[in-house]
Coordinates of C-alpha atoms in Angstrom, one line a residue:
M1 CA 60.0 3.1 -144.7
A2 CA 61.2 6.6 -144.2
N3 CA 60.0 8.1 -140.9
S4 CA 58.3 11.3 -140.7
A5 CA 60.0 14.1 -138.9
V6 CA 58.7 14.9 -135.4
N7 CA 58.4 18.3 -134.0
G8 CA 58.9 19.5 -130.4
S9 CA 55.5 18.4 -129.3
G10 CA 55.7 15.0 -130.6
E11 CA 53.5 15.7 -133.6
K12 CA 54.4 14.5 -137.1
K13 CA 55.9 17.1 -139.3
L14 CA 55.2 17.1 -143.1
Q15 CA 58.4 16.3 -145.2
F16 CA 58.6 16.7 -149.0
A17 CA 61.0 16.2 -151.9
D18 CA 60.1 18.5 -154.8
V19 CA 61.6 16.3 -157.6
A20 CA 61.2 19.0 -160.4
V21 CA 62.5 22.6 -160.2
T22 CA 64.3 24.3 -163.1
Y23 CA 66.8 26.7 -161.4
T24 CA 68.2 27.8 -164.9
A25 CA 64.7 29.2 -165.9
D26 CA 64.8 33.1 -166.6
E27 CA 62.4 33.7 -163.6
F28 CA 64.8 32.4 -161.2
Q29 CA 67.4 34.6 -162.5
G30 CA 65.2 37.6 -162.1
I31 CA 64.4 37.9 -165.8
Y32 CA 60.9 38.3 -166.9
R33 CA 59.9 38.6 -170.7
G34 CA 63.4 39.1 -171.7
K35 CA 64.1 41.9 -169.1
K36 CA 66.0 41.5 -166.0
Y37 CA 64.3 43.0 -162.9
H38 CA 66.3 41.7 -160.0
E39 CA 69.0 39.5 -159.2
S40 CA 68.7 35.8 -158.7
D41 CA 66.9 35.2 -155.2
F42 CA 67.3 31.4 -155.3
S43 CA 68.8 31.4 -151.6
A44 CA 65.6 32.9 -150.5
V45 CA 63.5 30.4 -152.6
L46 CA 65.3 27.5 -150.8
D47 CA 64.6 29.1 -147.5
R48 CA 61.0 29.2 -148.0
A49 CA 61.1 25.6 -149.2
R50 CA 62.8 24.5 -146.1
D51 CA 60.3 26.5 -144.0
I52 CA 57.5 24.2 -145.1
G53 CA 59.3 21.1 -144.8
C54 CA 60.7 20.8 -148.3
S55 CA 64.3 19.5 -147.6
K56 CA 65.2 17.8 -150.9
I57 CA 65.1 19.5 -154.3
M58 CA 65.8 18.0 -157.6
L59 CA 67.0 20.5 -160.2
T60 CA 66.0 19.8 -163.7
T61 CA 68.6 19.8 -166.4
M62 CA 67.4 20.8 -169.8
T63 CA 70.8 21.6 -171.6
L64 CA 74.3 20.8 -171.1
K65 CA 75.0 24.6 -170.3
G66 CA 72.2 24.2 -167.8
A67 CA 73.8 20.9 -166.3
R68 CA 77.0 23.1 -165.4
E69 CA 74.9 25.8 -163.7
N70 CA 72.9 23.0 -161.8
L71 CA 76.0 21.6 -160.5
Q72 CA 77.4 24.9 -159.2
I73 CA 74.1 25.2 -157.3
C74 CA 74.1 21.8 -156.0
R75 CA 77.5 22.4 -154.7
K76 CA 76.7 25.7 -153.1
F77 CA 73.6 24.3 -151.4
P78 CA 74.5 20.5 -150.9
D79 CA 72.1 19.8 -147.9
I80 CA 69.0 20.3 -150.3
C81 CA 69.9 20.4 -154.1
Y82 CA 70.6 17.4 -156.4
M83 CA 70.3 17.3 -160.0
T84 CA 69.4 15.5 -163.2
L85 CA 71.7 15.3 -166.3
G86 CA 70.3 15.1 -170.0
V87 CA 68.8 17.3 -172.8
H88 CA 65.3 18.1 -172.8
P89 CA 63.3 17.2 -176.0
Y90 CA 62.8 21.1 -176.4
H91 CA 66.5 21.1 -177.2
A92 CA 66.7 18.0 -179.3
S93 CA 67.6 20.0 -182.5
E94 CA 70.3 21.9 -180.9
F95 CA 71.8 18.6 -179.6
Y96 CA 73.1 18.0 -183.0
Q97 CA 73.4 21.5 -184.3
E98 CA 75.9 22.8 -181.8
G99 CA 78.9 20.4 -182.0
D100 CA 79.0 16.8 -180.7
Q101 CA 76.9 17.4 -177.6
V102 CA 76.2 13.5 -177.4
T103 CA 79.9 12.9 -176.7
E104 CA 79.9 15.8 -174.5
L105 CA 77.1 14.7 -172.5
R106 CA 78.5 11.2 -172.1
D107 CA 81.9 12.7 -171.1
L108 CA 80.4 15.0 -168.5
G109 CA 78.4 12.2 -166.9
R110 CA 81.3 9.8 -167.0
E111 CA 83.3 12.6 -165.3
L112 CA 80.7 13.2 -162.5
I113 CA 80.1 9.4 -161.9
A114 CA 84.0 8.7 -161.7
A115 CA 84.1 11.6 -159.1
N116 CA 81.4 10.0 -157.1
E117 CA 79.3 13.4 -157.5
R118 CA 76.5 13.1 -154.8
S119 CA 74.4 15.6 -156.4
L120 CA 74.0 13.8 -159.7
V121 CA 70.8 11.6 -158.8
A122 CA 69.1 10.8 -162.3
F123 CA 69.5 10.9 -166.1
G124 CA 67.1 13.3 -168.0
E125 CA 65.1 15.2 -168.6
I126 CA 64.7 13.1 -171.7
G127 CA 61.8 12.0 -173.7
L128 CA 59.3 13.2 -176.2
D129 CA 57.0 16.3 -176.6
Y130 CA 54.7 16.5 -179.7
D131 CA 52.9 19.4 -178.1
N132 CA 55.8 21.5 -179.1
L133 CA 57.0 20.5 -182.2
N134 CA 57.9 24.3 -183.0
R135 CA 60.8 23.6 -180.6
A136 CA 62.0 20.4 -182.3
D137 CA 60.6 18.2 -184.8
K138 CA 59.6 14.6 -184.2
E139 CA 62.7 13.1 -186.1
S140 CA 65.1 15.1 -184.0
Q141 CA 63.3 14.2 -180.7
Q142 CA 63.3 10.8 -181.4
R143 CA 66.9 10.7 -182.4
A144 CA 67.9 12.6 -179.2
F145 CA 65.6 10.2 -177.1
R146 CA 67.5 7.0 -178.4
D147 CA 70.9 8.5 -178.1
Q148 CA 70.3 9.5 -174.6
L149 CA 68.9 6.0 -173.7
E150 CA 72.2 4.5 -175.0
I151 CA 74.0 6.7 -172.6
A152 CA 71.4 5.9 -169.8
V153 CA 72.2 2.3 -170.1
E154 CA 76.0 2.9 -169.3
F155 CA 75.3 5.3 -166.4
Q156 CA 72.6 3.1 -164.6
L157 CA 70.8 6.3 -163.2
P158 CA 67.2 6.4 -162.6
L159 CA 65.6 8.1 -165.6
F160 CA 63.7 11.4 -165.4
L161 CA 61.5 11.3 -168.4
H162 CA 59.1 13.8 -170.1
V163 CA 56.1 12.6 -172.6
R164 CA 53.4 14.9 -174.0
A165 CA 51.2 13.9 -176.6
A166 CA 53.4 11.0 -177.7
C167 CA 52.8 8.1 -175.3
D168 CA 52.8 5.4 -178.1
D169 CA 56.1 6.5 -179.6
F170 CA 57.5 6.9 -176.0
I171 CA 56.7 3.5 -175.0
S172 CA 57.7 1.9 -178.5
I173 CA 61.1 3.8 -178.3
I174 CA 61.9 3.1 -174.6
S175 CA 60.7 -0.5 -174.3
P176 CA 63.9 -2.2 -175.9
Y177 CA 65.9 -0.5 -173.2
L178 CA 64.0 -1.4 -170.3
P179 CA 65.5 -4.9 -169.7
K180 CA 69.0 -3.2 -169.7
L181 CA 68.1 -0.7 -166.9
K182 CA 68.5 -1.6 -163.2
S183 CA 66.2 1.3 -162.4
L184 CA 63.6 2.6 -164.4
G185 CA 62.7 6.1 -163.0
L186 CA 60.0 8.6 -163.3
V187 CA 57.7 10.3 -165.8
H188 CA 57.3 13.7 -164.3
S189 CA 54.8 16.6 -164.8
F190 CA 52.2 14.0 -166.2
V191 CA 49.2 15.3 -168.0
G192 CA 48.3 12.4 -170.0
T193 CA 45.2 10.1 -169.8
K194 CA 44.4 7.7 -166.9
E195 CA 44.9 4.8 -169.6
E196 CA 48.2 6.2 -170.7
M197 CA 49.3 6.6 -166.9
L198 CA 48.4 3.0 -166.3
R199 CA 50.4 1.8 -169.3
L200 CA 53.6 3.5 -168.0
V201 CA 52.8 2.3 -164.3
D202 CA 52.5 -1.2 -165.7
L203 CA 55.9 -0.9 -167.2
G204 CA 57.4 0.2 -163.9
F205 CA 57.5 3.8 -164.0
H206 CA 56.6 6.2 -161.3
I207 CA 54.4 9.2 -162.1
S208 CA 54.9 12.8 -160.6
V209 CA 52.3 15.6 -160.7
N210 CA 52.1 19.3 -160.3
G211 CA 49.5 22.1 -160.9
V212 CA 49.1 21.4 -164.5
S213 CA 47.9 17.9 -163.6
F214 CA 45.0 19.2 -161.8
Q215 CA 43.7 21.4 -164.7
T216 CA 40.4 19.2 -165.4
D217 CA 38.3 16.8 -163.9
D218 CA 39.6 14.0 -166.1
L219 CA 43.1 14.9 -165.1
L220 CA 42.0 14.9 -161.4
D221 CA 40.5 11.4 -162.0
M222 CA 43.9 10.3 -163.5
V223 CA 45.7 11.5 -160.3
K224 CA 43.2 9.7 -158.2
H225 CA 44.2 6.3 -159.9
I226 CA 48.0 6.7 -159.7
P227 CA 49.0 3.8 -157.3
S228 CA 50.4 5.3 -154.3
T229 CA 53.4 2.8 -154.8
H230 CA 54.3 4.7 -157.8
L231 CA 53.6 8.5 -156.9
Q232 CA 55.8 11.5 -156.5
L233 CA 55.3 15.0 -156.1
E234 CA 56.8 18.1 -157.7
T235 CA 56.0 21.9 -158.4
D236 CA 58.0 22.2 -161.7
A237 CA 58.7 25.6 -160.6
P238 CA 58.9 28.3 -161.7
W239 CA 56.0 27.1 -163.9
C240 CA 53.0 24.8 -163.3
E241 CA 51.4 26.6 -160.4
I242 CA 47.9 25.4 -159.3
S243 CA 45.5 27.7 -161.3
T244 CA 42.8 29.5 -159.3
K245 CA 40.4 28.2 -162.1
S246 CA 41.3 24.7 -161.6
P247 CA 38.9 22.1 -160.2
A248 CA 41.6 21.2 -157.6
M249 CA 40.9 24.5 -155.8
K250 CA 38.0 22.8 -153.7
Y251 CA 41.0 20.7 -152.0
L252 CA 42.7 23.9 -151.0
V253 CA 40.0 25.7 -149.1
D254 CA 41.8 24.9 -145.7
A255 CA 45.3 25.4 -147.1
S256 CA 47.7 27.8 -145.1
S257 CA 48.4 31.0 -146.8
L258 CA 51.4 31.3 -149.1
P259 CA 54.3 33.8 -148.0
P260 CA 53.7 37.4 -148.9
S261 CA 54.7 38.1 -152.7
K262 CA 54.8 41.2 -155.0
K263 CA 54.8 41.5 -158.9
H264 CA 58.2 41.1 -160.5
G265 CA 58.5 45.0 -161.3
K266 CA 57.9 45.7 -157.7
F267 CA 60.3 42.9 -156.4
V268 CA 60.9 42.8 -152.6
E269 CA 63.9 40.9 -151.4
G270 CA 62.8 37.8 -149.3
Q271 CA 59.2 37.7 -150.7
M272 CA 57.8 35.7 -153.4
V273 CA 57.2 36.7 -156.9
K274 CA 53.6 36.7 -158.0
G275 CA 53.0 34.4 -161.1
R276 CA 56.4 32.7 -160.3
N277 CA 55.8 29.2 -158.7
E278 CA 58.1 28.0 -156.1
P279 CA 59.0 24.7 -154.0
C280 CA 57.3 26.2 -151.1
T281 CA 53.9 25.3 -152.7
I282 CA 54.7 21.7 -152.7
A283 CA 52.4 21.2 -149.8
R284 CA 49.3 22.4 -151.8
V285 CA 50.4 19.8 -154.6
A286 CA 50.1 17.2 -152.0
R287 CA 46.9 18.5 -150.4
V288 CA 45.3 18.3 -153.8
V289 CA 46.5 14.7 -154.4
A290 CA 45.4 13.7 -150.9
G291 CA 42.0 15.0 -151.8
A292 CA 41.7 13.5 -155.1
K293 CA 42.8 10.2 -153.6
G294 CA 40.8 10.4 -150.4
M295 CA 43.8 10.0 -148.4
S296 CA 45.2 12.3 -145.5
L297 CA 47.8 15.0 -146.2
Y298 CA 50.3 13.0 -144.0
E299 CA 49.7 9.8 -145.7
I300 CA 50.5 11.4 -149.1
A301 CA 53.4 13.3 -148.0
E302 CA 55.0 10.1 -146.3
V303 CA 54.5 7.8 -149.2
A304 CA 55.7 10.4 -151.7
W305 CA 58.8 11.2 -149.5
K306 CA 59.7 7.6 -149.4
N307 CA 59.1 7.2 -153.2
S308 CA 61.2 10.0 -154.1
T309 CA 64.1 9.5 -151.6
D310 CA 64.3 5.7 -152.3
M311 CA 64.4 6.1 -156.1
F312 CA 66.8 8.9 -156.1
R313 CA 68.7 8.2 -152.8
L314 CA 68.0 11.6 -151.6
D315 CA 68.1 10.6 -147.9
S316 CA 71.3 8.9 -148.0

């Protein structure tokens, strides 16, 4: 088992891996509602993550363009950043409208694997999202999911998966591929029912949670029942922060204060931006999960660290 770090006084120090951060999101480029307010401050974002013990961060890829941007950041910050490779269901329609992106995705993956690119640790974000059919219709999403699962069988990377309001179709589509995969992977940012979560766990998938997974008492009950052996943590920054109206707030009464922040229109270099989630909030995610499951913060941090670093080889 991965050992917890120890500080100078011999006490355990919390370690975190944030398995979902979208560097390519506008907010991390200083853009809010289409207007640029400041330059990218992602280096400072990473510094704040390190300060609270978050030493491993996976950058979620949503498009092919985003994959190349993530690769640049991973090479700039190789001590902390890793990446996924795939096309998000939001962009499933574009996958077929803008050239032969299936071949382009396969070629890029082959190139990175052949070069033994250490930052590439998962294939995704792929899956189905029926809550956002205005972004891509069911047919396009299902086609992109199947086409990318074919590529996944070739690459044999752990899967980084997305499912919203589509659990039955998700399981139906992915099940024939499972015997062909050496490592299954993770269903991230989960907001389904307890029953859906258990079906996915029974198939062998891990489940990761963030602030949107805590929005109701039913969701907190779902979190409570995620087996520790299949649990991972994420922020899904810059989105999915823990709402102050969430029932999870009862678990944050004793949480440490976050670093200083300003609204984006009054941006101060070195400070957080109000309303923009960051990896440095991962300890709060862990604290909520610990409260929901009746475990200590250290236990949750340690088991989640082990699950993430083992699955995605982040600690090698």
